[in-house]
Coordinates of C-alpha atoms in Angstrom, one line a residue:
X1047 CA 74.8 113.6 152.6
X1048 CA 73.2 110.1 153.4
X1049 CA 75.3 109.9 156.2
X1050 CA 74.4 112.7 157.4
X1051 CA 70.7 112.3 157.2
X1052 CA 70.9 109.1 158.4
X1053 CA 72.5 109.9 161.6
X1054 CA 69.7 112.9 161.8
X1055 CA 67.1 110.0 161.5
X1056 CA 68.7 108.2 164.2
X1057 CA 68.9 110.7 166.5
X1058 CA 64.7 111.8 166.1
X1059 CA 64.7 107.8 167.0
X1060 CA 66.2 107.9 169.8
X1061 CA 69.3 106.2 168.6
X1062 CA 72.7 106.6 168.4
X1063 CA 74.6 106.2 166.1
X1064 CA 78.0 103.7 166.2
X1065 CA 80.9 104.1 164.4
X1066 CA 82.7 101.6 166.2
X1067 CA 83.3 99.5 163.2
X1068 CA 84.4 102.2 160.3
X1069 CA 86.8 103.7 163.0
X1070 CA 88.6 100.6 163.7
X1071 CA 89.7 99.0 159.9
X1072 CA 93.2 98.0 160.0
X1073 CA 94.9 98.2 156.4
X1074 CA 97.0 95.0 156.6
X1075 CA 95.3 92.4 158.0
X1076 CA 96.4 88.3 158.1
X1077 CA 93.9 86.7 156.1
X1078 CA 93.9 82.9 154.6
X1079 CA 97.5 82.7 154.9
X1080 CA 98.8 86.0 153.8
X1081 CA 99.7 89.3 155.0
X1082 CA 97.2 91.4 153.0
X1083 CA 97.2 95.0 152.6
X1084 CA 94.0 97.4 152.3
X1085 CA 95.5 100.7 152.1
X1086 CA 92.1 102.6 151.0
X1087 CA 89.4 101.4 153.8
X1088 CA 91.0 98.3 155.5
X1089 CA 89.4 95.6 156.8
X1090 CA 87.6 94.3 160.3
X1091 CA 90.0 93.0 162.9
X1092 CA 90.6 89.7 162.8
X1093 CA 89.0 89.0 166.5
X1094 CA 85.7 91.4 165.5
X1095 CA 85.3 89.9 161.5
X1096 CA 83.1 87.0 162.8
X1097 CA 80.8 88.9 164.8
X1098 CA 80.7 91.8 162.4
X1099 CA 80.1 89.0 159.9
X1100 CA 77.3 87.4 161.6
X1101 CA 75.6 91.3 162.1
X1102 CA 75.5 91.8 158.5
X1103 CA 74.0 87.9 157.8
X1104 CA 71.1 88.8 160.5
X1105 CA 70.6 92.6 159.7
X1106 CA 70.9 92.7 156.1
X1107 CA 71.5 89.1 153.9
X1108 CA 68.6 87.2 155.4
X1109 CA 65.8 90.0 155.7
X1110 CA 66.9 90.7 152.1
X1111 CA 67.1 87.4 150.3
X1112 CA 64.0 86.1 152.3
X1113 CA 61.8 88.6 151.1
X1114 CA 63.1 87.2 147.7
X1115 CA 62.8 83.5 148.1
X1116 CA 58.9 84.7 149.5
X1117 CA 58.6 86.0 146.3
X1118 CA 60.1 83.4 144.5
X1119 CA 57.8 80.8 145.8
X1120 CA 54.4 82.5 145.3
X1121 CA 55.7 83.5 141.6
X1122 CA 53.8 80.5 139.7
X1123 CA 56.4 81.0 136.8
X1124 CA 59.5 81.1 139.2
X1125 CA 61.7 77.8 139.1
X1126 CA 64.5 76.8 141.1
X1127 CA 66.5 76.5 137.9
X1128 CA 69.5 78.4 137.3
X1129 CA 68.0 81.3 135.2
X1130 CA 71.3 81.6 132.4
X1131 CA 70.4 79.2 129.8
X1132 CA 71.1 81.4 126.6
X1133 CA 74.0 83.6 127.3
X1134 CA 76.3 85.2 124.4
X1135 CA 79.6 86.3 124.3
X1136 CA 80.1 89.4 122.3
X1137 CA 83.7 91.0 123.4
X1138 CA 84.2 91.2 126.9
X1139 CA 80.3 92.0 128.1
X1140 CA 77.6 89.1 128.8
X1141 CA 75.0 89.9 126.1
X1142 CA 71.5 88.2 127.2
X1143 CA 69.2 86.5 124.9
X1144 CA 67.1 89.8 123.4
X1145 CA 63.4 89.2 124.7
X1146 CA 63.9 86.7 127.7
X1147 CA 63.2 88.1 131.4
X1148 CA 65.9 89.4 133.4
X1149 CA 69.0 86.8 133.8
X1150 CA 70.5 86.5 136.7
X1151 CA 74.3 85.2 137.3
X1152 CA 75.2 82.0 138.4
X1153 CA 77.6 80.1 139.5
X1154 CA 78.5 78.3 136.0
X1155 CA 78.2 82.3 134.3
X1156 CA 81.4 83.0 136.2
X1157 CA 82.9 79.6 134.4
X1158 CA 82.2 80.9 131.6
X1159 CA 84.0 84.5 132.2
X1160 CA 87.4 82.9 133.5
X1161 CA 87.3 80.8 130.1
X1162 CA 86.8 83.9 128.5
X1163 CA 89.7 85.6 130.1
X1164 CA 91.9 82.4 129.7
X1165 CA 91.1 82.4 125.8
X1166 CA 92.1 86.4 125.6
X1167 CA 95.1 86.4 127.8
X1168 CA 96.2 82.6 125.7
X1169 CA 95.7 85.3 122.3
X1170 CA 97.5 87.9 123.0
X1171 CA 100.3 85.8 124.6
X1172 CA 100.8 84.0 121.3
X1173 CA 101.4 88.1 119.6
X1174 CA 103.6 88.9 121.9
X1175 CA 107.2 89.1 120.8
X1176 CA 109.2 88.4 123.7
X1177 CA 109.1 85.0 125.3
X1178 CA 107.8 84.6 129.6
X1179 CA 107.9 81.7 130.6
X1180 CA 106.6 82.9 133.8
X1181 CA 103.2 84.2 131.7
X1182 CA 103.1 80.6 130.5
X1183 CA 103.2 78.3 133.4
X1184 CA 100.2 80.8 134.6
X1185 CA 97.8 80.6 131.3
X1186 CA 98.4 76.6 131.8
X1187 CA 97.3 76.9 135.8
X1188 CA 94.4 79.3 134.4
X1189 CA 93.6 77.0 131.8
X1190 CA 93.5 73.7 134.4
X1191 CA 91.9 75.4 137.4
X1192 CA 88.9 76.5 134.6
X1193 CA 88.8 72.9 133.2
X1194 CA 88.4 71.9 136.9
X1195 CA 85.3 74.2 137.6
X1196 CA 83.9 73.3 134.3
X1197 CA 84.2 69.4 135.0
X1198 CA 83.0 69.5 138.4
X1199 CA 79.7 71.7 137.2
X1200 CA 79.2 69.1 134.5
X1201 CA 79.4 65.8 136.4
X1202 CA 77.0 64.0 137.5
X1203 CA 77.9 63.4 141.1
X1204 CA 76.3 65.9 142.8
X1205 CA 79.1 68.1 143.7
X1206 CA 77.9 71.4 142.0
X1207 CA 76.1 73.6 144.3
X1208 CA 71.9 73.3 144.5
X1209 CA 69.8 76.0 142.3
X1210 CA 68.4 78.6 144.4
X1211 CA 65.8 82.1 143.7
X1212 CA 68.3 84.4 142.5
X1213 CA 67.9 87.8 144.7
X1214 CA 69.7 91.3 144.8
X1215 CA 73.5 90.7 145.9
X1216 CA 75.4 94.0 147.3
X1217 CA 78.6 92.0 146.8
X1218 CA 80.5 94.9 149.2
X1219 CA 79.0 94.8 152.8
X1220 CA 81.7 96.5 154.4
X1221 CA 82.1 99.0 157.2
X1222 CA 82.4 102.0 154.9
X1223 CA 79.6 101.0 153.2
X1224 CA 77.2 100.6 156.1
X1225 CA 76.3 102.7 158.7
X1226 CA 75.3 101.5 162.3
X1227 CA 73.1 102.4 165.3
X1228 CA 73.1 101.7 169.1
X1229 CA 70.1 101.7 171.4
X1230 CA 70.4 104.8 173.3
X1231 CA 68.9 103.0 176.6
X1232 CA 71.9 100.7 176.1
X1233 CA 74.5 103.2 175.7
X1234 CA 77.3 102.3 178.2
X1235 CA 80.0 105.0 177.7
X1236 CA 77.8 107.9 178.8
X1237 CA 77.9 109.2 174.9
X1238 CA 74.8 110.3 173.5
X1239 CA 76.0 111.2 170.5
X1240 CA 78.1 108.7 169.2
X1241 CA 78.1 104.8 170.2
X1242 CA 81.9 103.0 170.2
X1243 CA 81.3 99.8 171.0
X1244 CA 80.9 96.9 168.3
X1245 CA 77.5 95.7 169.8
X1246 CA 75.7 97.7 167.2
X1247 CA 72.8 96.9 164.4
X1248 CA 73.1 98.2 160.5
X1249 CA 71.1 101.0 160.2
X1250 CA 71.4 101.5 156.5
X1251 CA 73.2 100.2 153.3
X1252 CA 74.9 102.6 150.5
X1253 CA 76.8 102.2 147.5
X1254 CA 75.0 99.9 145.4
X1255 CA 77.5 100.2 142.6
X1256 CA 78.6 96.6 142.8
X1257 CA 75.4 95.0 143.1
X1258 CA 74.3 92.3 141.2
X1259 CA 70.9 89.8 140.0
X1260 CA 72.5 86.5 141.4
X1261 CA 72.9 83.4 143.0
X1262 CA 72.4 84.7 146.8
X1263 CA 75.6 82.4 148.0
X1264 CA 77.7 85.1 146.1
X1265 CA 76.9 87.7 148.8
X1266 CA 77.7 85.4 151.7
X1267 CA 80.7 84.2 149.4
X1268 CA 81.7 87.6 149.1
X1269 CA 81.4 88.2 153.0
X1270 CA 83.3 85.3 153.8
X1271 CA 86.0 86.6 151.5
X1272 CA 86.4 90.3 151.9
X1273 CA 85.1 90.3 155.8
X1274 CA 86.3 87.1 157.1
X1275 CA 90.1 86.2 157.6
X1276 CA 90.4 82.1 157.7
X1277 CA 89.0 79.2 156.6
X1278 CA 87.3 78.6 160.1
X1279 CA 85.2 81.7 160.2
X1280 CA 84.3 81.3 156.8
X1281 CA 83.2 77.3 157.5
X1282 CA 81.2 79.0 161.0
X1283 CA 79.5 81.9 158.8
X1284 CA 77.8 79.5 155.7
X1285 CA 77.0 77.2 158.2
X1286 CA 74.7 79.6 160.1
X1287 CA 73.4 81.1 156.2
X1288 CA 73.0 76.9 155.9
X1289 CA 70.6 76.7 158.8
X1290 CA 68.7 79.3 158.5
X1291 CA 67.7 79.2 155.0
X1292 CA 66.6 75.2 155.6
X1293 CA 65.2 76.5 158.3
X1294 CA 62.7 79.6 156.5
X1295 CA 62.7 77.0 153.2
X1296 CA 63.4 73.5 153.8
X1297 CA 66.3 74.5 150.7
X1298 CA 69.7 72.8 150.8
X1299 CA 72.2 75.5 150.4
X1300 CA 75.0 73.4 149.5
X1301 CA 78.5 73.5 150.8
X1302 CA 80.6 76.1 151.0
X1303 CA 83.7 74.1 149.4
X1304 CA 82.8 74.5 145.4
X1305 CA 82.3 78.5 146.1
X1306 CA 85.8 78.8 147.6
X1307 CA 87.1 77.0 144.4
X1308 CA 85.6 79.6 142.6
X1309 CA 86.8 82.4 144.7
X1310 CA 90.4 81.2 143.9
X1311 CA 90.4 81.0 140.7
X1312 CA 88.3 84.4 141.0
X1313 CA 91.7 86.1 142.7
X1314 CA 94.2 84.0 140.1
X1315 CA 92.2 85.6 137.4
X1316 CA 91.7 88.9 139.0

């Protein structure tokens, strides 16, 4: 239905609507050394993910986490500070300190999770009453690559990324999750109706289900994981998200380097 009433609102506007991307996914897709399959909505081509990336940084990241970091600055109690200062673990959910403003998640929140998740999976591998030593060797990587996160955050040697305004993070910025429009003027297939080429602007964004409070370097984190298919478009992506955040804020968004380290041990966990 929001389909739908988008592409009615983009017709009245004289635009068209493109559906260029959604209608071009390909389910297995070579990405950061692998051969991965996305059976359900598949992924960008590999020779279209950077400039579908790059779309979605322009059209939706930066308008979006702008208007935050505008916010942020003329707030007179808002701080720079990472936000999760009192944060306690009942069962599996993040329970907030009753009474504080709205936490956001950070970068050292998501330590704490995998630790979490390590300590379960170590718990129930100790009750279990046959022997893997397959299950083993892993708990020990878990337990390594966490105590590798967790020394980094904690040193002193300025390797942990900069604090930044937290701001709403979609975390899925995907085709089927977007929908698209086309000038009509520069329609070049002689469609009116429906616009196939990939030089097309986001028109809307649905599915908020994922969405989060957080460090805004998860989005572009998530883009340069889910959208992106190497190391190289990843590096070319966060630089551009570098340069034009010091550019609006004189802020140093860090490099991208400790956020891949999280996003591994992210997928080991996951």
């Amino acid at each position: 239905a929001k389909t739908s009433q988008s592409s009615s609102s983009l017709q009245h506007n004289h635009l068209v609507e493109c559906k260029h991307y959604p209608s071009t996914m390909t389910k297995i897709r070579h990405e950061f050394g692998f051969d991965e399959p996305h059976p359900r909505h598949g992924r960008v081509p590999i020779d279209e993910c950077s400039d579908y990336a790059h779309m979605i940084l322009r059209d939706v990241v930066l308008p979006v986490q702008f208007s935050f970091f505008e916010w942020s600055s003329s707030s007179s109690s808002s701080s720079l500070q990472p936000s999760v200062n009192d944060v306690e673990w009942k069962d599996s959910l993040c329970v907030l300190a009753v009474g504080q403003a709205s936490k956001s998640f950070q970068y050292q929140d998501m330590i704490a999770v995998y630790r979490l998740a390590q300590q379960r999976l170590s718990a129930a591998k100790k009750n279990a009453t046959v022997d893997d030593e397959r299950m083993d060797a892993l708990l020990q990587m878990m337990y390594e690559c966490v105590s590798a996160l967790k020394h980094e955050w904690d040193g002193h040697d300025g390797r942990h990324p900069p604090p930044l305004p937290a701001v709403i993070c979609h975390m899925d910025l995907q085709p089927q999750n977007l929908t698209f429009w086309h000038d009509r003027n520069g329609n070049d297939n002689g469609n009116i109706n429906v616009h196939v080429s990939k030089h097309c602007s986001v028109a809307s964004v649905v599915d908020f289900e994922e969405a989060a409070y957080a460090d805004p370097r998860f989005e572009v984190l998530l883009i340069c994981r889910k959208v992106l298919a190497n190391l190289e478009q990843a590096e070319g992506l966060w630089k551009s998200y570098s340069s034009s955040v010091k550019l609006q804020t004189t802020w140093d968004v860090g490099p991208i380097e400790p956020w891949l380290r999280l996003e591994t041990v992210h997928s080991l966990f996951t």
